[in-house]
Structure formats: C-alpha cells, structure tokens
Short mmCIF file of N, CA, C and O and ligand atoms in Angstrom, two decimals:
data_model
loop_
_atom_site.label_atom_id
_atom_site.label_comp_id
_atom_site.label_asym_id
_atom_site.label_seq_id
_atom_site.Cartn_x
_atom_site.Cartn_y
_atom_site.Cartn_z
N MET A 1 -3.74 -42.11 -1.50
CA MET A 1 -3.88 -40.97 -2.41
C MET A 1 -2.89 -41.11 -3.57
O MET A 1 -1.75 -41.52 -3.37
N ASN A 2 -3.32 -40.82 -4.78
CA ASN A 2 -2.35 -40.89 -5.87
C ASN A 2 -1.45 -39.65 -5.87
O ASN A 2 -1.66 -38.72 -5.09
N THR A 3 -0.46 -39.65 -6.73
CA THR A 3 0.53 -38.57 -6.69
C THR A 3 0.14 -37.37 -7.56
O THR A 3 0.81 -36.35 -7.54
N ALA A 4 -0.95 -37.54 -8.33
CA ALA A 4 -1.30 -36.45 -9.25
C ALA A 4 -1.63 -35.15 -8.51
O ALA A 4 -1.26 -34.06 -8.94
N PHE A 5 -2.31 -35.32 -7.37
CA PHE A 5 -2.76 -34.11 -6.68
C PHE A 5 -1.60 -33.21 -6.20
O PHE A 5 -1.54 -32.03 -6.57
N PRO A 6 -0.65 -33.80 -5.44
CA PRO A 6 0.48 -32.93 -5.03
C PRO A 6 1.27 -32.37 -6.21
O PRO A 6 1.73 -31.21 -6.15
N VAL A 7 1.41 -33.16 -7.26
CA VAL A 7 2.17 -32.67 -8.42
C VAL A 7 1.44 -31.47 -9.05
O VAL A 7 2.02 -30.42 -9.27
N ALA A 8 0.13 -31.64 -9.26
CA ALA A 8 -0.66 -30.55 -9.86
C ALA A 8 -0.62 -29.33 -8.95
O ALA A 8 -0.50 -28.19 -9.41
N CYS A 9 -0.69 -29.59 -7.67
CA CYS A 9 -0.67 -28.51 -6.70
C CYS A 9 0.64 -27.74 -6.78
O CYS A 9 0.67 -26.51 -6.77
N GLY A 10 1.72 -28.49 -6.88
CA GLY A 10 3.05 -27.88 -6.98
C GLY A 10 3.16 -27.03 -8.22
O GLY A 10 3.66 -25.90 -8.17
N ILE A 11 2.68 -27.55 -9.34
CA ILE A 11 2.76 -26.79 -10.59
C ILE A 11 1.94 -25.50 -10.50
O ILE A 11 2.41 -24.43 -10.86
N ALA A 12 0.73 -25.63 -9.94
CA ALA A 12 -0.12 -24.45 -9.79
C ALA A 12 0.57 -23.41 -8.92
O ALA A 12 0.54 -22.20 -9.22
N MET A 13 1.22 -23.87 -7.88
CA MET A 13 1.92 -22.98 -6.95
C MET A 13 3.04 -22.23 -7.66
O MET A 13 3.18 -21.01 -7.49
N ILE A 14 3.81 -22.97 -8.47
CA ILE A 14 4.93 -22.34 -9.18
C ILE A 14 4.39 -21.29 -10.16
O ILE A 14 4.92 -20.19 -10.27
N CYS A 15 3.31 -21.64 -10.87
CA CYS A 15 2.73 -20.70 -11.82
C CYS A 15 2.25 -19.45 -11.10
O CYS A 15 2.47 -18.33 -11.55
N TRP A 16 1.60 -19.66 -9.96
CA TRP A 16 1.09 -18.52 -9.21
C TRP A 16 2.24 -17.61 -8.79
O TRP A 16 2.17 -16.40 -8.92
N LEU A 17 3.31 -18.23 -8.31
CA LEU A 17 4.49 -17.45 -7.90
C LEU A 17 5.04 -16.66 -9.08
O LEU A 17 5.37 -15.48 -8.96
N ALA A 18 5.12 -17.32 -10.24
CA ALA A 18 5.69 -16.67 -11.42
C ALA A 18 4.86 -15.46 -11.80
O ALA A 18 5.40 -14.40 -12.15
N ILE A 19 3.52 -15.60 -11.71
CA ILE A 19 2.65 -14.50 -12.13
C ILE A 19 2.68 -13.37 -11.11
O ILE A 19 2.69 -12.20 -11.46
N SER A 20 2.71 -13.72 -9.84
CA SER A 20 2.54 -12.69 -8.82
C SER A 20 3.85 -12.05 -8.36
O SER A 20 3.83 -11.04 -7.68
N THR A 21 4.99 -12.64 -8.73
CA THR A 21 6.25 -12.05 -8.30
C THR A 21 6.53 -10.77 -9.10
O THR A 21 6.53 -10.82 -10.32
N PRO A 22 6.74 -9.67 -8.43
CA PRO A 22 7.00 -8.43 -9.17
C PRO A 22 8.25 -8.58 -10.05
O PRO A 22 9.22 -9.19 -9.63
N GLY A 23 8.17 -8.04 -11.25
CA GLY A 23 9.32 -8.13 -12.13
C GLY A 23 9.23 -9.31 -13.07
O GLY A 23 9.97 -9.38 -14.04
N PHE A 24 8.31 -10.24 -12.79
CA PHE A 24 8.23 -11.41 -13.65
C PHE A 24 7.43 -11.12 -14.91
O PHE A 24 7.70 -11.65 -15.97
N ALA A 25 6.46 -10.23 -14.80
CA ALA A 25 5.65 -9.89 -15.97
C ALA A 25 6.43 -8.90 -16.82
O ALA A 25 6.21 -7.71 -16.79
N ALA A 26 7.36 -9.41 -17.60
CA ALA A 26 8.33 -8.60 -18.32
C ALA A 26 7.65 -7.57 -19.23
O ALA A 26 8.07 -6.42 -19.29
N ASP A 27 6.60 -7.98 -19.93
CA ASP A 27 5.97 -7.07 -20.89
C ASP A 27 5.44 -5.82 -20.22
O ASP A 27 5.68 -4.72 -20.68
N GLU A 28 4.74 -6.03 -19.10
CA GLU A 28 4.17 -4.90 -18.40
C GLU A 28 5.26 -3.93 -17.94
O GLU A 28 5.15 -2.74 -18.11
N ARG A 29 6.29 -4.50 -17.37
CA ARG A 29 7.35 -3.65 -16.84
C ARG A 29 8.02 -2.87 -17.96
O ARG A 29 8.30 -1.69 -17.83
N ASN A 30 8.23 -3.52 -19.09
CA ASN A 30 8.87 -2.84 -20.21
C ASN A 30 8.02 -1.67 -20.70
O ASN A 30 8.55 -0.63 -21.03
N LEU A 31 6.71 -1.89 -20.76
CA LEU A 31 5.83 -0.83 -21.24
C LEU A 31 5.85 0.36 -20.28
O LEU A 31 5.84 1.51 -20.71
N GLU A 32 5.91 0.06 -19.02
CA GLU A 32 5.94 1.14 -18.05
C GLU A 32 7.22 1.96 -18.19
O GLU A 32 7.19 3.18 -18.13
N ARG A 33 8.31 1.24 -18.37
CA ARG A 33 9.59 1.92 -18.57
C ARG A 33 9.56 2.70 -19.89
O ARG A 33 10.01 3.84 -19.96
N GLY A 34 8.99 2.07 -20.92
CA GLY A 34 8.89 2.73 -22.21
C GLY A 34 8.10 4.03 -22.10
O GLY A 34 8.46 5.04 -22.70
N LYS A 35 7.03 3.98 -21.33
CA LYS A 35 6.18 5.17 -21.15
C LYS A 35 6.98 6.28 -20.48
O LYS A 35 6.94 7.43 -20.92
N ARG A 36 7.71 5.93 -19.44
CA ARG A 36 8.51 6.94 -18.73
C ARG A 36 9.52 7.57 -19.69
O ARG A 36 9.71 8.78 -19.72
N LEU A 37 10.20 6.72 -20.46
CA LEU A 37 11.21 7.21 -21.39
C LEU A 37 10.58 8.09 -22.45
O LEU A 37 11.10 9.15 -22.80
N TYR A 38 9.43 7.63 -22.97
CA TYR A 38 8.75 8.39 -24.02
C TYR A 38 8.39 9.78 -23.50
O TYR A 38 8.63 10.79 -24.18
N GLU A 39 7.82 9.83 -22.31
CA GLU A 39 7.38 11.12 -21.77
C GLU A 39 8.57 12.04 -21.53
O GLU A 39 8.46 13.25 -21.69
N LYS A 40 9.69 11.46 -21.19
CA LYS A 40 10.87 12.27 -20.91
C LYS A 40 11.54 12.75 -22.21
O LYS A 40 11.95 13.89 -22.31
N TYR A 41 11.65 11.86 -23.20
CA TYR A 41 12.51 12.17 -24.34
C TYR A 41 11.77 12.43 -25.66
O TYR A 41 12.31 13.05 -26.55
N CYS A 42 10.58 11.92 -25.82
CA CYS A 42 9.96 11.91 -27.14
C CYS A 42 8.71 12.78 -27.22
O CYS A 42 8.36 13.28 -28.29
N LEU A 43 8.03 12.94 -26.08
CA LEU A 43 6.72 13.59 -26.07
C LEU A 43 6.75 15.03 -26.60
O LEU A 43 5.85 15.43 -27.33
N ALA A 44 7.81 15.76 -26.30
CA ALA A 44 7.86 17.17 -26.70
C ALA A 44 7.70 17.31 -28.21
O ALA A 44 7.10 18.27 -28.69
N CYS A 45 8.22 16.38 -28.97
CA CYS A 45 8.08 16.43 -30.43
C CYS A 45 6.91 15.59 -30.92
O CYS A 45 6.13 16.02 -31.75
N HIS A 46 6.79 14.36 -30.39
CA HIS A 46 5.83 13.42 -30.97
C HIS A 46 4.43 13.54 -30.39
O HIS A 46 3.50 12.95 -30.94
N GLY A 47 4.27 14.30 -29.29
CA GLY A 47 2.94 14.49 -28.72
C GLY A 47 2.54 13.35 -27.80
O GLY A 47 3.11 12.26 -27.90
N PRO A 48 1.54 13.59 -26.93
CA PRO A 48 1.18 12.61 -25.90
C PRO A 48 0.74 11.25 -26.47
O PRO A 48 0.94 10.23 -25.84
N LYS A 49 0.13 11.23 -27.64
CA LYS A 49 -0.33 9.97 -28.22
C LYS A 49 0.38 9.67 -29.53
O LYS A 49 -0.12 8.92 -30.38
N GLY A 50 1.54 10.29 -29.72
CA GLY A 50 2.37 9.95 -30.87
C GLY A 50 1.94 10.55 -32.19
O GLY A 50 2.45 10.17 -33.24
N ARG A 51 1.00 11.50 -32.15
CA ARG A 51 0.45 12.00 -33.42
C ARG A 51 1.28 13.10 -34.07
O ARG A 51 0.85 13.69 -35.07
N GLY A 52 2.42 13.39 -33.49
CA GLY A 52 3.26 14.42 -34.09
C GLY A 52 2.77 15.82 -33.76
O GLY A 52 3.12 16.78 -34.44
N ASP A 53 1.96 15.91 -32.70
CA ASP A 53 1.39 17.20 -32.30
C ASP A 53 2.01 17.69 -31.00
O ASP A 53 1.34 18.26 -30.16
N GLY A 54 3.30 17.43 -30.84
CA GLY A 54 3.98 17.92 -29.64
C GLY A 54 4.11 19.44 -29.68
O GLY A 54 3.71 20.09 -30.64
N ALA A 55 4.69 19.97 -28.62
CA ALA A 55 4.80 21.42 -28.46
C ALA A 55 5.67 22.05 -29.54
O ALA A 55 5.49 23.21 -29.90
N THR A 56 6.62 21.29 -30.07
CA THR A 56 7.58 21.86 -31.00
C THR A 56 7.34 21.32 -32.40
O THR A 56 7.18 20.13 -32.58
N GLN A 57 7.31 22.22 -33.37
CA GLN A 57 7.09 21.81 -34.76
C GLN A 57 8.39 21.94 -35.55
O GLN A 57 9.20 22.80 -35.24
N PHE A 58 8.57 21.08 -36.53
CA PHE A 58 9.80 21.08 -37.31
C PHE A 58 9.50 20.95 -38.79
O PHE A 58 8.41 20.58 -39.18
N VAL A 59 10.51 21.30 -39.60
CA VAL A 59 10.47 21.04 -41.03
C VAL A 59 11.66 20.14 -41.36
O VAL A 59 12.79 20.53 -41.05
N PRO A 60 11.45 18.95 -41.93
CA PRO A 60 10.16 18.29 -42.18
C PRO A 60 9.45 17.96 -40.87
O PRO A 60 10.10 17.88 -39.84
N PRO A 61 8.12 17.82 -40.95
CA PRO A 61 7.34 17.67 -39.72
C PRO A 61 7.67 16.38 -38.96
O PRO A 61 8.18 15.42 -39.53
N VAL A 62 7.33 16.40 -37.70
CA VAL A 62 7.50 15.24 -36.83
C VAL A 62 6.58 14.12 -37.34
O VAL A 62 5.43 14.38 -37.71
N ALA A 63 7.11 12.91 -37.36
CA ALA A 63 6.31 11.79 -37.85
C ALA A 63 5.13 11.53 -36.92
O ALA A 63 5.25 11.62 -35.70
N ASP A 64 3.97 11.22 -37.51
CA ASP A 64 2.82 10.73 -36.75
C ASP A 64 3.05 9.23 -36.52
O ASP A 64 3.01 8.43 -37.46
N LEU A 65 3.32 8.88 -35.27
CA LEU A 65 3.70 7.49 -34.97
C LEU A 65 2.52 6.54 -35.02
O LEU A 65 2.67 5.34 -34.84
N THR A 66 1.29 7.09 -35.26
CA THR A 66 0.14 6.22 -35.40
C THR A 66 -0.29 6.09 -36.86
O THR A 66 -1.31 5.50 -37.17
N SER A 67 0.49 6.70 -37.78
CA SER A 67 0.13 6.66 -39.20
C SER A 67 0.60 5.36 -39.84
O SER A 67 1.57 4.74 -39.36
N SER A 68 -0.05 4.96 -40.91
CA SER A 68 0.35 3.71 -41.57
C SER A 68 1.74 3.87 -42.18
O SER A 68 2.48 2.89 -42.31
N ASP A 69 2.09 5.11 -42.51
CA ASP A 69 3.44 5.41 -42.99
C ASP A 69 4.51 4.83 -42.07
O ASP A 69 5.50 4.26 -42.54
N VAL A 70 4.30 5.03 -40.79
CA VAL A 70 5.26 4.55 -39.79
C VAL A 70 4.98 3.09 -39.45
O VAL A 70 5.87 2.25 -39.43
N LEU A 71 3.69 2.77 -39.23
CA LEU A 71 3.35 1.44 -38.71
C LEU A 71 3.61 0.32 -39.72
O LEU A 71 3.80 -0.82 -39.34
N LEU A 72 3.63 0.67 -41.01
CA LEU A 72 3.88 -0.38 -42.01
C LEU A 72 5.36 -0.72 -42.11
O LEU A 72 5.73 -1.71 -42.72
N LYS A 73 6.20 0.11 -41.49
CA LYS A 73 7.62 -0.24 -41.48
C LYS A 73 7.85 -1.34 -40.44
O LYS A 73 7.23 -1.32 -39.38
N PRO A 74 8.73 -2.28 -40.75
CA PRO A 74 8.97 -3.34 -39.77
C PRO A 74 9.62 -2.76 -38.51
O PRO A 74 10.29 -1.73 -38.57
N ASP A 75 9.40 -3.44 -37.38
CA ASP A 75 9.97 -2.98 -36.11
C ASP A 75 11.47 -2.74 -36.22
O ASP A 75 11.99 -1.79 -35.66
N SER A 76 12.14 -3.62 -36.97
CA SER A 76 13.60 -3.50 -37.07
C SER A 76 13.99 -2.16 -37.70
O SER A 76 14.95 -1.53 -37.32
N ARG A 77 13.17 -1.73 -38.66
CA ARG A 77 13.40 -0.44 -39.34
C ARG A 77 13.19 0.72 -38.35
O ARG A 77 13.95 1.68 -38.29
N LEU A 78 12.12 0.62 -37.55
CA LEU A 78 11.81 1.68 -36.59
C LEU A 78 12.86 1.74 -35.49
O LEU A 78 13.27 2.81 -35.07
N LEU A 79 13.31 0.57 -35.05
CA LEU A 79 14.38 0.53 -34.04
C LEU A 79 15.62 1.25 -34.59
O LEU A 79 16.27 2.02 -33.89
N LYS A 80 15.90 1.00 -35.86
CA LYS A 80 17.05 1.62 -36.50
C LYS A 80 16.88 3.15 -36.54
O LYS A 80 17.81 3.90 -36.26
N SER A 81 15.65 3.60 -36.88
CA SER A 81 15.40 5.05 -36.92
C SER A 81 15.65 5.68 -35.55
O SER A 81 16.16 6.79 -35.46
N ILE A 82 15.26 4.97 -34.50
CA ILE A 82 15.43 5.54 -33.16
C ILE A 82 16.92 5.48 -32.77
O ILE A 82 17.46 6.43 -32.24
N HIS A 83 17.54 4.37 -33.09
CA HIS A 83 18.98 4.23 -32.82
C HIS A 83 19.79 5.31 -33.51
O HIS A 83 20.61 5.98 -32.89
N GLU A 84 19.55 5.45 -34.80
CA GLU A 84 20.46 6.26 -35.63
C GLU A 84 19.90 7.62 -35.98
O GLU A 84 20.61 8.44 -36.58
N GLY A 85 18.63 7.84 -35.68
CA GLY A 85 17.99 9.09 -36.08
C GLY A 85 17.71 9.10 -37.57
O GLY A 85 17.93 8.10 -38.25
N LYS A 86 17.15 10.22 -38.04
CA LYS A 86 16.87 10.36 -39.46
C LYS A 86 17.67 11.55 -39.96
O LYS A 86 17.49 12.66 -39.45
N PRO A 87 18.51 11.33 -40.96
CA PRO A 87 19.36 12.42 -41.44
C PRO A 87 18.53 13.59 -41.93
O PRO A 87 17.46 13.40 -42.52
N ASN A 88 19.01 14.81 -41.69
CA ASN A 88 18.38 16.04 -42.16
C ASN A 88 16.97 16.25 -41.61
O ASN A 88 16.14 16.89 -42.26
N THR A 89 16.69 15.68 -40.45
CA THR A 89 15.42 15.97 -39.78
C THR A 89 15.75 16.22 -38.31
O THR A 89 16.90 16.04 -37.89
N ALA A 90 14.72 16.60 -37.56
CA ALA A 90 14.93 16.85 -36.13
C ALA A 90 15.05 15.55 -35.35
O ALA A 90 15.37 15.56 -34.17
N MET A 91 14.78 14.42 -36.02
CA MET A 91 14.82 13.13 -35.32
C MET A 91 16.27 12.72 -35.06
O MET A 91 17.01 12.39 -35.97
N ASP A 92 16.63 12.80 -33.77
CA ASP A 92 18.00 12.54 -33.33
C ASP A 92 18.31 11.05 -33.23
O ASP A 92 17.41 10.25 -33.09
N ALA A 93 19.59 10.75 -33.23
CA ALA A 93 20.03 9.39 -32.88
C ALA A 93 20.00 9.26 -31.36
O ALA A 93 20.48 10.15 -30.65
N TRP A 94 19.43 8.17 -30.89
CA TRP A 94 19.29 7.99 -29.44
C TRP A 94 20.26 6.97 -28.89
O TRP A 94 20.31 6.71 -27.69
N THR A 95 21.03 6.38 -29.77
CA THR A 95 21.82 5.23 -29.36
C THR A 95 22.84 5.56 -28.27
O THR A 95 23.15 4.73 -27.44
N SER A 96 23.33 6.80 -28.24
CA SER A 96 24.31 7.15 -27.21
C SER A 96 23.63 7.47 -25.87
O SER A 96 24.27 7.48 -24.84
N ARG A 97 22.32 7.75 -25.92
CA ARG A 97 21.62 8.13 -24.69
C ARG A 97 20.76 7.02 -24.12
O ARG A 97 20.48 6.99 -22.93
N LEU A 98 20.29 6.10 -24.98
CA LEU A 98 19.40 5.04 -24.51
C LEU A 98 20.01 3.68 -24.86
O LEU A 98 20.56 3.51 -25.95
N SER A 99 19.89 2.75 -23.95
CA SER A 99 20.38 1.39 -24.21
C SER A 99 19.46 0.71 -25.24
O SER A 99 18.34 1.15 -25.47
N ASP A 100 19.95 -0.37 -25.83
CA ASP A 100 19.13 -1.17 -26.74
C ASP A 100 17.81 -1.56 -26.10
O ASP A 100 16.74 -1.47 -26.71
N GLU A 101 17.94 -1.99 -24.87
CA GLU A 101 16.80 -2.44 -24.09
C GLU A 101 15.79 -1.29 -23.94
O GLU A 101 14.59 -1.46 -24.14
N ALA A 102 16.28 -0.11 -23.63
CA ALA A 102 15.43 1.07 -23.43
C ALA A 102 14.74 1.45 -24.74
O ALA A 102 13.56 1.81 -24.76
N ILE A 103 15.47 1.35 -25.84
CA ILE A 103 14.89 1.70 -27.14
C ILE A 103 13.78 0.71 -27.51
O ILE A 103 12.73 1.09 -28.02
N ARG A 104 13.99 -0.56 -27.19
CA ARG A 104 12.93 -1.55 -27.41
C ARG A 104 11.70 -1.25 -26.58
O ARG A 104 10.58 -1.35 -27.04
N ASP A 105 11.94 -0.87 -25.32
CA ASP A 105 10.82 -0.55 -24.42
C ASP A 105 10.04 0.65 -24.94
O ASP A 105 8.81 0.65 -24.93
N VAL A 106 10.76 1.65 -25.39
CA VAL A 106 10.08 2.87 -25.83
C VAL A 106 9.29 2.59 -27.12
O VAL A 106 8.16 3.04 -27.27
N LEU A 107 9.84 1.77 -28.00
CA LEU A 107 9.10 1.42 -29.22
C LEU A 107 7.87 0.58 -28.86
O LEU A 107 6.79 0.80 -29.41
N ALA A 108 8.02 -0.35 -27.92
CA ALA A 108 6.88 -1.17 -27.49
C ALA A 108 5.76 -0.26 -26.98
O ALA A 108 4.59 -0.47 -27.29
N TYR A 109 6.14 0.80 -26.26
CA TYR A 109 5.13 1.73 -25.75
C TYR A 109 4.49 2.52 -26.91
O TYR A 109 3.26 2.65 -26.96
N VAL A 110 5.33 2.98 -27.83
CA VAL A 110 4.82 3.74 -28.99
C VAL A 110 3.77 2.91 -29.74
O VAL A 110 2.75 3.43 -30.20
N LEU A 111 4.00 1.60 -29.84
CA LEU A 111 3.10 0.74 -30.61
C LEU A 111 1.77 0.48 -29.89
O LEU A 111 0.88 -0.13 -30.45
N THR A 112 1.63 0.97 -28.65
CA THR A 112 0.34 0.83 -27.94
C THR A 112 -0.58 2.03 -28.19
O THR A 112 -1.72 2.00 -27.76
N PHE A 113 -0.11 3.07 -28.88
CA PHE A 113 -0.98 4.23 -29.10
C PHE A 113 -2.16 3.86 -29.97
O PHE A 113 -2.01 3.10 -30.92
N PRO A 114 -3.35 4.42 -29.65
CA PRO A 114 -4.51 4.15 -30.50
C PRO A 114 -4.24 4.65 -31.91
O PRO A 114 -3.68 5.73 -32.09
N ARG A 115 -4.65 3.84 -32.88
CA ARG A 115 -4.38 4.20 -34.29
C ARG A 115 -5.42 5.20 -34.79
O ARG A 115 -6.58 5.08 -34.48
C1 HEC B 201 13.44 17.06 -31.60
C2 HEC B 201 12.20 16.40 -31.97
C3 HEC B 201 12.11 14.89 -31.85
C4 HEC B 201 12.33 14.12 -30.73
C5 HEC B 201 12.75 14.58 -29.34
C6 HEC B 201 12.06 12.76 -31.12
N1 HEC B 201 11.69 12.69 -32.44
FE1 HEC B 201 11.17 11.02 -33.46
N2 HEC B 201 10.92 12.11 -35.15
C7 HEC B 201 11.09 13.48 -35.26
C8 HEC B 201 10.91 13.89 -36.64
C9 HEC B 201 11.02 15.32 -37.18
C10 HEC B 201 10.60 12.71 -37.37
C11 HEC B 201 10.31 12.59 -38.86
C12 HEC B 201 11.56 12.25 -39.58
C13 HEC B 201 11.32 12.10 -41.07
O1 HEC B 201 10.79 13.01 -41.68
O2 HEC B 201 11.66 11.03 -41.57
C14 HEC B 201 10.62 11.62 -36.40
C15 HEC B 201 10.39 10.29 -36.72
C16 HEC B 201 10.31 9.26 -35.81
C17 HEC B 201 9.97 7.89 -36.14
C18 HEC B 201 9.62 7.35 -37.51
C19 HEC B 201 10.89 6.89 -38.15
C20 HEC B 201 10.66 6.27 -39.50
O3 HEC B 201 11.54 5.49 -39.91
O4 HEC B 201 9.64 6.53 -40.14
C21 HEC B 201 10.00 7.18 -34.96
C22 HEC B 201 9.68 5.71 -34.78
C23 HEC B 201 10.38 8.10 -33.92
N3 HEC B 201 10.57 9.35 -34.47
C24 HEC B 201 10.50 7.76 -32.61
C25 HEC B 201 10.99 8.61 -31.62
C26 HEC B 201 11.25 8.21 -30.26
C27 HEC B 201 10.99 6.81 -29.69
C28 HEC B 201 11.74 9.30 -29.61
C29 HEC B 201 12.20 9.38 -28.16
C30 HEC B 201 13.28 8.51 -27.78
C31 HEC B 201 11.76 10.40 -30.56
N4 HEC B 201 11.30 9.93 -31.76
C32 HEC B 201 12.16 11.67 -30.25
C33 HEC B 201 11.40 14.35 -34.22
C34 HEC B 201 11.71 13.98 -32.93
#
C-alpha cells in the first residue's frame, strides 16, 4: 500500500476534529456572544433588528444600524463609536463595560441584521 492513503486519512481526521470541536468555529461563537450582549445592552435603544425602534426614543434619534448612513462607515469607525460613544447623544461609551473582544462580537452581530 502506498503512503498517500494514511496521510490523507490523517488530514481528513484532523479537519473533522477542528470542525466538530466546540469552540473551534470562532465566528459562530462570536456571533452568539454578540447577540447576547446586544440583547442585554443595545436592544432597548436600537430595537430587535437594529432599526432604531427600541422602546426608548431620544433626541437626536437612535441610529438605524441597518441604514447606509451607518453601514457605509468603516468598521473601525463603528468600533470607535461603540468604544467612545457619540458626544451629545444618548449613545454611551461602552469601553469601560465591554472588552475589545466583546465590542467586536457585538458589532459582528449588528452587521448580520437584514438591510
Ligand atoms: C441609551 C440608548 C442607546 C444604547 C443603550 C445604545 N445606543 Fe447606540 N446609539 C444611540 C443613539 C442615540 C445613536 C445615534 C448617535 C448619533 O446621532 O450620532 C447611536 C448610534 C450607534 C451607532 C452608530 C454610530 C455611528 O458612528 O454612526 C452604533 C454602531 C451603535 N449605536 C451601536 C450600539 C451598540 C453596539 C450598543 C450596545 C453595546 C448601543 N449602540 C447601545 C443610542 C444608544
């Protein structure tokens, strides 16, 4: 028997392990965490699908996170808005309450809302 078969088998095995091991699918896990964080901290203002139709209204109004106004800003800009908040609006700085990692997760979740 040549050696290709066991080698290929080994590689397939490692790939299978990587895919099926919980915690390895980083993107999925981050989105789930982002969703939890969003529902806890952001939903009251931004609404269930990010449209700015949460229970509480503000002046200036809550940003519609599915609008091109927001989506055309680069991710780095949006991360900064979440980190530092927006001056003179109800949008708070989250940097003292959420880790960098958590803020990335929550933005990743926000970007999954239907446009
Ligand atoms: C108390 C209400 C409130 C909460 C809670 C809140 N926001 Fe906001 N958010 C706002 C308002 C108001 C604006 C619009 C600010 C403006 O006019 O520029 C805004 C704007 C934004 C923007 C757009 C920023 C930009 O640069 O255009 C993002 C992104 C955002 N919020 C994300 C979040 C996330 C993520 C959370 C949860 C961690 C959150 N917000 C929690 C009120 C809130």
